[in-house]
Coordinates of N, CA and C and ligand atoms in Angstrom, one line a residue:
M1 N -12.2 136.4 219.0 CA -12.8 136.1 217.8 C -13.3 134.4 217.7
Q2 N -14.5 134.7 217.1 CA -15.4 133.8 216.2 C -14.5 132.3 215.7
L3 N -15.4 131.7 216.5 CA -14.8 130.5 216.2 C -14.3 129.9 215.1
E4 N -14.9 130.4 213.8 CA -14.7 129.5 212.6 C -13.7 130.7 212.1
R5 N -13.7 131.1 212.2 CA -12.0 132.5 212.0 C -11.4 132.1 212.5
L6 N -10.9 131.8 213.6 CA -10.1 131.5 215.0 C -9.7 129.5 213.6
L7 N -10.5 129.4 214.1 CA -9.8 127.8 212.9 C -9.5 128.0 211.8
Q8 N -10.0 128.9 210.3 CA -9.5 129.5 209.5 C -8.0 130.3 210.0
S9 N -7.8 131.0 210.4 CA -6.5 131.0 210.8 C -5.3 129.9 211.4
Q10 N -5.9 129.1 211.5 CA -5.0 128.0 212.0 C -4.9 127.0 211.0
G11 N -5.2 127.4 209.6 CA -5.6 126.3 208.4 C -6.1 125.7 208.7
F12 N -6.9 125.7 208.9 CA -8.4 124.4 208.6 C -8.7 124.5 207.1
G13 N -8.5 125.7 206.8 CA -9.6 125.7 205.7 C -10.7 127.5 205.4
S14 N -11.2 127.4 204.2 CA -12.3 128.7 203.8 C -12.7 128.6 205.4
R15 N -13.3 130.4 205.3 CA -14.4 130.0 206.9 C -15.4 129.3 207.1
K16 N -16.0 128.9 205.6 CA -16.8 128.1 205.1 C -17.2 126.6 205.7
A17 N -15.3 126.4 204.6 CA -15.3 125.1 205.2 C -14.9 124.7 206.9
C18 N -14.7 125.5 207.5 CA -14.1 125.9 209.0 C -15.6 125.8 209.8
R19 N -16.4 126.1 209.5 CA -17.9 126.7 209.9 C -18.4 125.0 209.6
A20 N -18.7 124.6 208.2 CA -19.2 123.0 208.0 C -18.6 122.0 208.9
L21 N -17.3 122.4 209.6 CA -16.2 121.2 210.5 C -17.2 121.1 211.9
I22 N -17.1 122.6 211.9 CA -18.0 123.1 213.9 C -19.4 122.4 213.4
E23 N -19.8 122.6 212.7 CA -21.5 123.0 212.5 C -21.6 121.0 212.6
A24 N -20.8 120.6 211.9 CA -21.0 118.7 212.0 C -20.0 117.6 213.3
G25 N -20.4 119.1 214.3 CA -19.6 117.9 215.5 C -18.0 117.6 215.7
A26 N -17.3 118.0 215.0 CA -16.3 117.9 214.8 C -14.7 118.9 215.7
V27 N -15.2 119.5 216.4 CA -14.1 120.1 217.3 C -15.1 120.4 218.5
S28 N -14.3 120.4 219.0 CA -14.5 120.6 220.8 C -13.4 121.3 222.0
I29 N -13.8 122.1 223.3 CA -13.0 122.8 223.5 C -12.8 122.6 225.0
G30 N -11.8 122.3 225.8 CA -12.2 121.7 227.2 C -12.8 120.8 227.3
G31 N -13.3 119.5 226.1 CA -13.9 118.8 226.4 C -15.5 119.2 226.4
T32 N -16.0 119.8 226.0 CA -16.9 120.6 225.0 C -17.7 120.2 224.1
L33 N -18.2 119.9 223.1 CA -18.7 120.2 222.0 C -18.8 121.5 221.3
C34 N -18.5 122.0 220.3 CA -18.7 123.0 220.0 C -19.8 122.9 218.6
T35 N -20.4 123.4 218.6 CA -21.3 123.5 217.1 C -21.8 125.1 217.1
D36 N -21.4 125.6 217.9 CA -21.9 127.3 217.3 C -20.3 128.2 216.4
A37 N -20.4 128.3 215.0 CA -19.4 128.2 214.6 C -19.2 130.6 214.9
R38 N -20.3 130.8 215.8 CA -20.1 131.9 215.8 C -19.4 132.6 217.2
A39 N -19.7 131.4 218.1 CA -19.0 131.7 219.1 C -18.0 132.4 219.3
E40 N -17.8 133.0 220.4 CA -16.4 134.4 220.5 C -15.0 133.9 221.8
Y41 N -14.0 133.4 221.1 CA -13.3 132.8 222.1 C -11.9 133.4 222.2
E42 N -11.2 133.8 223.2 CA -10.2 134.6 223.4 C -8.6 133.4 223.1
P43 N -8.4 134.0 221.5 CA -7.4 132.7 221.0 C -6.2 132.5 222.1
E44 N -6.2 133.5 222.2 CA -4.4 133.3 223.3 C -4.5 132.3 224.4
G45 N -3.4 131.3 224.4 CA -3.6 130.1 225.2 C -5.0 128.7 225.5
L46 N -5.8 129.5 224.2 CA -6.9 127.8 223.3 C -6.2 126.6 223.0
V47 N -6.6 125.7 223.5 CA -6.4 124.7 222.7 C -7.7 123.7 222.3
F48 N -7.9 123.3 221.3 CA -9.8 122.9 220.8 C -8.8 121.8 220.1
T49 N -9.9 120.7 220.0 CA -9.8 119.4 219.6 C -10.4 119.8 218.1
I50 N -10.0 118.7 216.7 CA -10.3 118.5 215.8 C -10.3 116.8 215.8
D51 N -11.7 116.0 215.6 CA -11.3 115.2 215.3 C -10.2 114.3 216.0
E52 N -10.6 114.7 217.2 CA -9.6 114.0 218.5 C -7.9 114.7 218.2
V53 N -7.9 115.4 217.6 CA -6.6 115.8 217.4 C -6.4 117.4 218.0
A54 N -5.4 117.2 219.2 CA -5.4 118.7 219.9 C -4.8 120.0 219.3
W55 N -4.6 120.6 219.1 CA -4.1 121.7 218.4 C -4.3 123.2 219.6
A56 N -3.4 123.8 219.8 CA -2.8 124.7 220.5 C -2.6 126.1 219.3
Y57 N -3.4 127.2 220.3 CA -3.6 128.1 219.2 C -2.3 128.9 218.8
R58 N -2.2 129.0 217.7 CA -0.7 130.4 217.6 C -0.7 131.2 216.2
E59 N -0.7 132.3 217.0 CA -0.9 133.4 215.7 C 0.3 133.2 214.9
R60 N 1.8 132.3 215.1 CA 2.6 132.6 214.1 C 3.2 131.4 213.8
V61 N 3.8 130.3 213.2 CA 3.8 129.4 213.7 C 6.1 129.3 213.2
Y62 N 6.6 128.5 214.3 CA 8.3 128.6 213.4 C 8.0 127.0 214.1
L63 N 8.6 126.4 212.9 CA 9.1 124.9 213.3 C 10.8 124.9 213.1
L64 N 10.8 123.9 213.4 CA 12.5 123.2 213.1 C 11.8 121.3 212.5
L65 N 13.0 121.0 211.5 CA 12.4 119.9 211.1 C 13.4 119.1 210.7
H66 N 13.7 118.3 211.5 CA 14.6 117.1 211.2 C 15.0 116.9 209.0
K67 N 15.7 117.3 208.0 CA 15.1 117.1 206.9 C 16.1 115.9 206.5
P68 N 15.2 114.8 205.4 CA 16.0 114.4 205.3 C 16.3 114.6 204.0
A69 N 17.1 112.9 203.0 CA 17.7 113.7 202.3 C 16.6 112.7 201.2
G70 N 16.0 113.6 199.6 CA 15.4 113.6 198.9 C 14.0 114.3 199.0
Y71 N 13.7 115.1 199.5 CA 13.1 116.5 199.2 C 13.8 118.0 199.3
E72 N 12.9 118.8 198.2 CA 13.1 120.0 197.9 C 12.3 120.5 198.9
C73 N 13.1 122.3 199.5 CA 12.6 123.4 199.6 C 12.1 124.0 198.6
S74 N 10.5 124.2 198.3 CA 10.0 124.8 197.4 C 8.6 124.1 197.4
R75 N 8.1 125.5 197.1 CA 6.6 124.9 197.1 C 6.3 124.4 196.6
N76 N 6.8 124.3 195.2 CA 6.3 123.8 194.0 C 7.9 122.8 194.1
P77 N 8.2 122.1 193.9 CA 9.2 121.3 193.4 C 8.9 120.7 192.2
Q78 N 10.4 120.0 192.3 CA 10.4 120.0 190.6 C 10.6 118.0 190.1
H79 N 11.3 117.8 191.1 CA 11.4 116.6 190.5 C 11.8 115.4 192.4
H80 N 10.9 116.2 193.6 CA 11.7 115.5 194.4 C 10.4 115.9 195.4
P81 N 9.4 115.3 196.3 CA 9.1 116.0 197.2 C 8.7 117.0 198.0
S82 N 8.0 118.1 198.4 CA 8.2 119.4 198.9 C 8.5 118.7 200.1
V83 N 9.7 119.3 201.0 CA 9.5 119.2 202.3 C 8.0 120.1 203.3
L84 N 7.4 119.9 202.9 CA 6.3 120.8 202.9 C 4.9 119.7 203.3
A85 N 5.3 118.8 202.4 CA 4.8 117.1 203.0 C 4.5 116.4 204.4
L86 N 5.5 116.6 204.9 CA 6.4 116.2 205.7 C 5.3 117.2 207.3
L87 N 5.1 117.7 206.9 CA 4.6 118.8 207.7 C 2.6 118.7 207.5
P88 N 1.4 118.5 208.7 CA 0.9 118.3 208.9 C -0.3 118.9 208.0
Q89 N -1.3 119.0 206.9 CA -2.4 119.9 206.3 C -2.6 121.5 207.0
P90 N -2.8 121.6 207.8 CA -3.4 122.8 208.6 C -2.1 123.9 208.7
L91 N -0.7 123.0 208.6 CA 0.1 124.1 209.0 C 1.0 124.3 207.5
R92 N 0.8 123.2 206.4 CA 0.5 123.8 204.8 C 0.1 124.6 204.7
E93 N -1.4 124.9 205.2 CA -2.8 125.3 204.9 C -2.6 127.0 205.0
R94 N -1.6 127.2 206.6 CA -1.0 128.6 206.1 C -0.1 128.5 206.4
G95 N 0.4 128.7 205.2 CA 1.5 129.5 204.8 C 3.3 129.3 204.9
V96 N 3.3 128.0 205.7 CA 4.7 127.7 206.4 C 5.7 127.6 205.2
Q97 N 6.4 128.4 205.3 CA 7.3 128.5 204.8 C 8.9 127.9 205.0
P98 N 9.9 127.2 204.3 CA 11.1 126.8 204.8 C 11.9 128.3 204.9
V99 N 12.9 128.2 205.7 CA 14.0 129.9 206.0 C 15.1 129.3 205.5
G100 N 15.0 129.3 204.2 CA 16.3 129.5 203.3 C 16.1 128.5 202.4
R101 N 17.3 128.1 202.0 CA 16.6 126.1 200.8 C 18.1 125.3 201.5
L102 N 17.6 124.2 201.4 CA 19.0 122.7 201.7 C 19.0 122.5 200.2
D103 N 19.4 122.2 199.9 CA 19.5 121.5 198.4 C 18.5 119.9 198.9
E104 N 18.5 119.4 197.9 CA 17.3 117.9 198.0 C 18.3 117.1 198.4
D105 N 19.9 116.7 198.0 CA 20.0 115.7 199.0 C 20.7 115.8 200.5
T106 N 20.5 117.1 200.9 CA 21.2 117.9 202.1 C 20.3 117.2 202.8
T107 N 21.3 117.0 204.3 CA 20.3 116.3 205.4 C 20.4 117.0 206.5
G108 N 19.6 117.7 208.1 CA 19.6 118.4 208.6 C 18.9 119.1 208.5
L109 N 18.8 120.1 209.3 CA 17.9 121.6 210.0 C 17.5 122.5 209.4
L110 N 16.2 122.4 209.1 CA 15.8 123.2 208.7 C 14.6 123.9 209.4
L111 N 14.6 125.5 209.7 CA 13.5 126.9 210.1 C 12.1 126.1 209.2
L112 N 11.5 126.4 209.9 CA 10.3 126.6 208.6 C 9.0 127.9 209.3
T113 N 8.2 128.5 209.2 CA 7.0 129.9 209.4 C 6.3 130.2 208.4
D114 N 5.5 131.2 209.2 CA 4.5 131.6 208.5 C 4.6 133.2 208.8
D115 N 5.7 133.5 209.4 CA 5.6 135.0 210.1 C 7.0 135.6 208.8
G116 N 6.4 136.3 207.3 CA 6.7 137.0 206.9 C 8.2 137.8 207.2
P117 N 7.9 138.5 207.9 CA 8.9 139.2 208.6 C 10.8 138.8 209.1
C118 N 9.9 137.7 209.7 CA 10.7 136.6 210.5 C 11.7 136.2 209.5
L119 N 11.1 135.3 208.4 CA 11.4 134.7 207.0 C 12.5 135.7 206.6
H120 N 11.7 136.7 206.2 CA 12.9 138.2 205.2 C 14.1 138.4 206.2
A121 N 14.0 138.4 207.6 CA 15.1 139.4 208.2 C 16.3 138.4 208.4
L122 N 15.2 136.5 208.6 CA 16.6 135.8 208.7 C 17.3 135.5 207.7
T123 N 16.8 135.5 206.4 CA 17.2 135.4 205.4 C 18.0 136.1 204.8
H124 N 18.2 137.4 204.8 CA 18.6 138.6 204.7 C 20.0 138.9 204.2
P125 N 20.5 139.0 203.1 CA 21.8 138.8 203.5 C 22.5 138.9 203.8
R126 N 22.1 140.4 204.6 CA 23.0 141.4 205.5 C 23.1 140.3 206.7
R127 N 21.6 139.4 207.1 CA 22.4 139.0 208.2 C 23.3 137.8 209.0
H128 N 23.4 137.8 209.4 CA 25.5 136.9 209.5 C 24.3 135.6 210.7
V129 N 23.7 135.1 210.3 CA 23.4 134.1 211.0 C 23.8 132.8 211.1
P130 N 25.1 132.2 211.6 CA 25.9 131.4 211.5 C 25.3 129.7 211.2
K131 N 25.0 128.9 210.2 CA 24.6 127.9 209.7 C 26.1 126.9 210.3
R132 N 26.3 125.9 210.8 CA 27.5 124.7 210.9 C 26.6 123.3 210.2
Y133 N 27.6 123.1 208.9 CA 27.3 122.0 208.5 C 28.9 121.2 208.9
L134 N 27.8 119.2 208.6 CA 29.2 118.0 208.8 C 29.1 117.8 207.2
A135 N 29.9 117.8 206.0 CA 30.4 117.3 205.3 C 31.2 115.9 205.2
R136 N 30.9 115.0 204.0 CA 31.4 114.1 204.3 C 31.9 114.2 202.6
L137 N 34.0 114.1 202.3 CA 34.4 114.3 201.3 C 34.7 113.5 200.6
K138 N 34.8 113.2 199.1 CA 35.0 112.0 198.3 C 36.7 111.6 198.6
H139 N 37.7 112.8 198.9 CA 39.2 113.0 199.2 C 39.2 112.7 200.3
P140 N 40.9 112.4 200.5 CA 40.8 113.1 202.3 C 40.9 114.2 202.0
I141 N 41.0 114.9 203.5 CA 41.3 115.7 203.7 C 42.9 116.8 204.3
D142 N 43.0 117.0 203.2 CA 44.4 117.5 204.0 C 44.8 119.1 204.1
A143 N 46.4 119.3 204.6 CA 45.6 121.0 205.2 C 46.6 121.9 204.2
A144 N 45.9 121.4 202.8 CA 45.7 122.9 201.6 C 44.2 122.8 201.5
L145 N 43.5 122.4 202.1 CA 41.7 121.9 201.8 C 41.8 123.3 202.9
L146 N 42.4 123.0 204.4 CA 41.9 123.5 205.2 C 42.7 125.4 205.2
Q147 N 43.0 124.9 204.6 CA 44.0 126.7 204.0 C 43.5 127.8 203.5
A148 N 42.7 126.5 202.5 CA 42.4 127.4 201.2 C 40.7 127.9 201.8
L149 N 40.5 127.0 203.0 CA 38.6 127.6 203.7 C 39.1 128.7 204.7
H150 N 39.8 128.4 205.3 CA 40.3 129.3 206.1 C 40.7 130.5 206.1
E151 N 41.3 130.8 204.5 CA 41.8 132.0 204.2 C 40.6 132.5 203.1
G152 N 39.8 131.6 202.8 CA 38.3 132.7 201.8 C 39.2 131.3 200.4
V153 N 38.0 131.1 199.4 CA 37.8 130.8 198.3 C 36.8 131.6 197.5
M154 N 37.2 131.9 195.9 CA 36.2 132.3 195.1 C 35.6 132.1 194.4
L155 N 34.2 132.1 194.4 CA 33.6 131.7 193.9 C 32.9 132.6 193.0
H156 N 32.4 131.6 191.2 CA 32.0 132.5 190.2 C 31.1 133.1 191.1
G157 N 30.7 134.3 189.9 CA 30.0 135.6 190.4 C 30.1 136.6 191.7
E158 N 30.7 136.0 192.6 CA 30.6 136.2 193.8 C 32.2 137.1 193.8
Q159 N 31.9 138.7 194.4 CA 32.9 139.8 194.5 C 34.2 139.6 195.8
V160 N 33.4 138.8 196.8 CA 34.9 138.7 197.5 C 35.1 137.1 197.5
P161 N 35.8 137.3 198.1 CA 35.9 135.3 198.9 C 34.9 134.9 199.8
L162 N 35.1 134.1 200.0 CA 34.1 133.2 201.1 C 34.9 132.7 201.9
A163 N 34.4 132.7 203.0 CA 36.0 131.8 204.3 C 35.3 130.7 205.0
A164 N 35.5 130.4 205.8 CA 35.1 129.3 206.7 C 36.1 129.0 207.4
P165 N 36.6 130.4 208.3 CA 37.1 130.4 209.5 C 37.5 128.9 210.2
D166 N 36.7 128.4 211.1 CA 37.1 127.2 211.8 C 36.5 125.5 210.8
A167 N 37.1 125.6 209.8 CA 36.8 124.5 208.7 C 38.1 123.0 209.4
R168 N 37.1 122.7 210.1 CA 38.6 121.8 210.3 C 38.1 120.2 210.4
A169 N 38.9 119.2 210.3 CA 38.5 117.9 209.9 C 38.7 116.9 211.4
V170 N 37.2 116.4 211.1 CA 37.0 115.7 211.8 C 37.5 114.2 212.0
D171 N 37.3 113.8 210.6 CA 38.2 112.8 211.0 C 38.4 112.4 209.3
T172 N 38.8 111.5 208.4 CA 40.0 111.4 207.4 C 39.3 112.2 206.4
H173 N 37.3 111.8 206.0 CA 36.8 112.2 205.4 C 35.5 113.3 205.8
T174 N 35.6 113.1 206.6 CA 34.3 114.9 207.7 C 34.9 115.9 207.7
L175 N 34.2 117.0 207.2 CA 35.0 118.0 207.8 C 33.2 118.9 208.3
A176 N 34.0 119.5 209.1 CA 33.1 120.7 210.3 C 33.4 122.1 209.7
L177 N 32.1 122.9 209.1 CA 32.1 124.1 209.5 C 31.3 124.7 209.1
A178 N 31.1 126.1 208.7 CA 30.4 127.3 209.8 C 30.3 128.3 208.7
I179 N 29.1 128.6 207.9 CA 29.3 130.1 207.1 C 28.6 130.3 207.5
E180 N 28.4 132.1 206.8 CA 27.4 132.7 207.5 C 26.7 132.8 206.6
Q181 N 26.8 133.1 205.1 CA 26.7 133.8 204.3 C 25.1 132.5 203.8
G182 N 24.3 132.5 202.8 CA 23.6 131.4 202.2 C 23.5 131.4 200.5
K183 N 24.9 131.0 200.3 CA 24.8 131.6 198.7 C 24.6 129.8 198.4
Y184 N 23.7 130.0 197.1 CA 23.5 129.2 196.1 C 24.5 128.0 196.3
H185 N 24.1 127.0 196.7 CA 25.0 125.3 197.4 C 26.7 126.0 197.5
Q186 N 26.8 126.5 198.5 CA 27.9 127.2 198.8 C 28.9 126.3 199.9
V187 N 28.6 125.1 200.4 CA 29.4 124.6 201.0 C 29.9 123.4 200.0
K188 N 29.4 123.6 199.4 CA 29.7 121.8 197.8 C 30.6 123.2 197.0
R189 N 30.1 124.2 196.7 CA 31.2 125.4 195.7 C 33.0 125.7 196.8
M190 N 32.7 125.4 197.7 CA 33.6 126.5 198.5 C 34.6 125.2 198.7
V191 N 33.7 124.0 198.7 CA 34.4 122.9 198.6 C 35.7 122.3 197.8
A192 N 34.6 122.7 196.5 CA 35.0 122.6 195.0 C 36.3 123.3 195.0
A193 N 35.9 125.0 194.9 CA 36.4 125.7 194.7 C 38.4 125.4 196.5
A194 N 37.9 124.1 196.8 CA 39.1 124.3 197.7 C 39.6 123.2 197.2
G195 N 39.2 122.1 196.0 CA 40.1 121.4 195.6 C 39.6 119.6 196.1
N196 N 38.5 119.9 196.5 CA 38.2 118.2 197.0 C 35.9 118.7 196.8
R197 N 35.9 118.1 197.1 CA 34.0 117.2 196.9 C 33.2 117.0 197.7
V198 N 32.1 117.4 197.9 CA 31.3 116.9 198.3 C 29.9 115.6 198.3
G199 N 30.1 114.9 199.1 CA 29.6 113.4 199.4 C 28.4 113.8 199.4
Q200 N 28.5 114.1 201.0 CA 26.8 114.1 201.6 C 27.2 115.8 202.7
L201 N 25.9 116.0 202.7 CA 26.0 117.0 203.3 C 25.0 117.7 204.6
H202 N 25.6 117.8 206.2 CA 24.2 118.1 206.9 C 24.4 118.5 207.7
R203 N 22.9 119.7 207.7 CA 23.8 120.9 208.6 C 22.6 120.7 210.5
A204 N 23.9 120.7 210.8 CA 23.9 120.7 212.3 C 23.6 121.6 213.5
E205 N 23.8 123.2 213.0 CA 23.8 123.6 213.6 C 22.7 125.2 213.2
L206 N 21.8 125.7 213.1 CA 21.5 127.3 212.7 C 21.8 127.9 214.5
G207 N 22.7 129.0 213.7 CA 22.4 130.2 215.4 C 22.7 129.4 216.6
G208 N 22.0 129.7 217.7 CA 22.5 128.8 218.6 C 21.6 127.1 218.4
L209 N 20.7 127.0 217.6 CA 20.0 126.1 217.3 C 20.4 124.7 217.0
T210 N 20.4 123.7 217.9 CA 20.5 121.7 217.1 C 19.6 121.2 217.1
L211 N 19.1 120.5 216.5 CA 18.4 118.8 216.3 C 18.0 118.9 217.1
G212 N 18.6 118.4 218.7 CA 18.5 117.3 220.2 C 18.5 116.2 219.3
G213 N 17.3 115.4 219.9 CA 16.7 114.6 219.0 C 16.1 114.1 218.6
L214 N 15.6 115.1 217.9 CA 14.5 114.6 216.5 C 15.1 114.0 215.5
A215 N 14.1 112.4 215.0 CA 14.9 111.7 214.4 C 14.6 112.5 213.3
V216 N 15.3 112.1 211.9 CA 14.9 112.0 210.7 C 13.6 112.7 210.3
G217 N 13.1 113.3 209.6 CA 11.6 113.6 209.3 C 10.8 114.0 210.4
E218 N 11.1 114.3 211.1 CA 10.5 114.9 212.4 C 10.8 115.7 212.5
W219 N 9.3 117.1 212.7 CA 9.2 118.0 212.9 C 9.4 118.7 214.0
R220 N 9.7 120.0 215.3 CA 8.6 120.3 216.8 C 8.4 121.3 216.3
Y221 N 7.4 122.2 217.0 CA 7.6 124.0 217.2 C 8.5 124.4 217.6
L222 N 9.1 125.3 217.9 CA 10.1 125.8 217.8 C 9.5 127.2 219.3
D223 N 9.8 126.9 220.6 CA 9.2 128.0 221.5 C 10.3 129.4 221.7
A224 N 9.8 130.5 222.8 CA 10.5 131.5 222.8 C 12.0 131.2 223.4
A225 N 12.4 130.5 223.6 CA 13.5 130.6 224.0 C 14.3 129.9 223.2
D226 N 13.9 129.0 222.1 CA 14.6 128.6 220.7 C 15.1 130.0 219.8
L227 N 13.6 130.5 219.7 CA 13.9 131.9 218.7 C 14.4 132.8 219.0
A228 N 14.6 132.7 220.9 CA 16.0 134.0 221.1 C 17.4 133.3 220.6
S229 N 17.5 132.2 220.8 CA 18.7 131.4 220.0 C 19.7 131.2 218.9
I230 N 18.8 132.1 217.8 CA 18.3 131.7 216.5 C 19.8 133.1 216.0
P231 N 19.7 134.4 216.1 CA 19.3 135.5 217.2 C 17.9 135.9 216.5
Y232 N 16.5 136.3 216.7 CA 15.7 136.6 216.3 C 14.1 137.2 217.4
P233 N 14.4 138.8 217.5 CA 14.3 139.7 216.4 C 15.6 140.4 216.1
A234 N 16.2 140.7 216.8 CA 17.4 141.2 217.2 C 18.0 141.6 215.0
A235 N 17.9 143.1 215.1 CA 19.0 143.0 213.8 C 19.9 142.7 213.6
Ligands
URA301 N1 25.3 124.4 201.0 C1 25.1 123.5 199.5 O1 25.8 123.1 199.3 N2 24.4 123.5 200.4 C2 23.5 122.8 200.9 O2 22.3 122.7 201.3 C3 23.4 124.1 201.9 C4 24.6 124.7 202.6

């Protein structure tokens, strides 16, 4: 692939902008300066350096972000910055989008990708990817709350009750639960329907993925083993 096209595919701007970068001497590969924008390179496995920062070529990117509170999962945020502001410009430029949404005040595990079919598959209502949350509740957790969540609660606009069969109390006010759907404000509405209120919400797991040691606001690339644990691409 021509170097200018390759950089364009990785989010470094238009073909013209990438050509200008190359011709300005900002790009090197394997320690050698590359000033020929039309030079051909095999993209797979290529590592290039732009202004001293190394980038590996990736046909598609899959990212795991530890979402802080105070960020919206939208490309066009209304009241708070977008989670995309936490990523480097080239990743934003190549059209990375959140897989599903976490509320502005929810923290925790968020996937992002520029792989349209993957995004569609993971957010499809028929794909039941378990999502595990920790919710700090306003009132103490009691047996009635757990029973309602185990049996299922009816949410406005839904046809069938939604249940969290493994919901359990971690301590007096902390609830651990997993849901498989991704309805609007689902956890908060389920807890409200069961007679309590969520104060803070944190997503700890999605499929087999956890945040590991990722600090709040940090992100990392997902590798093939990570993707296999989501599960993706199995239907
Ligand atoms: N359920 C909610 O209520 N909010 C979230 O952000 C995620 C799940």
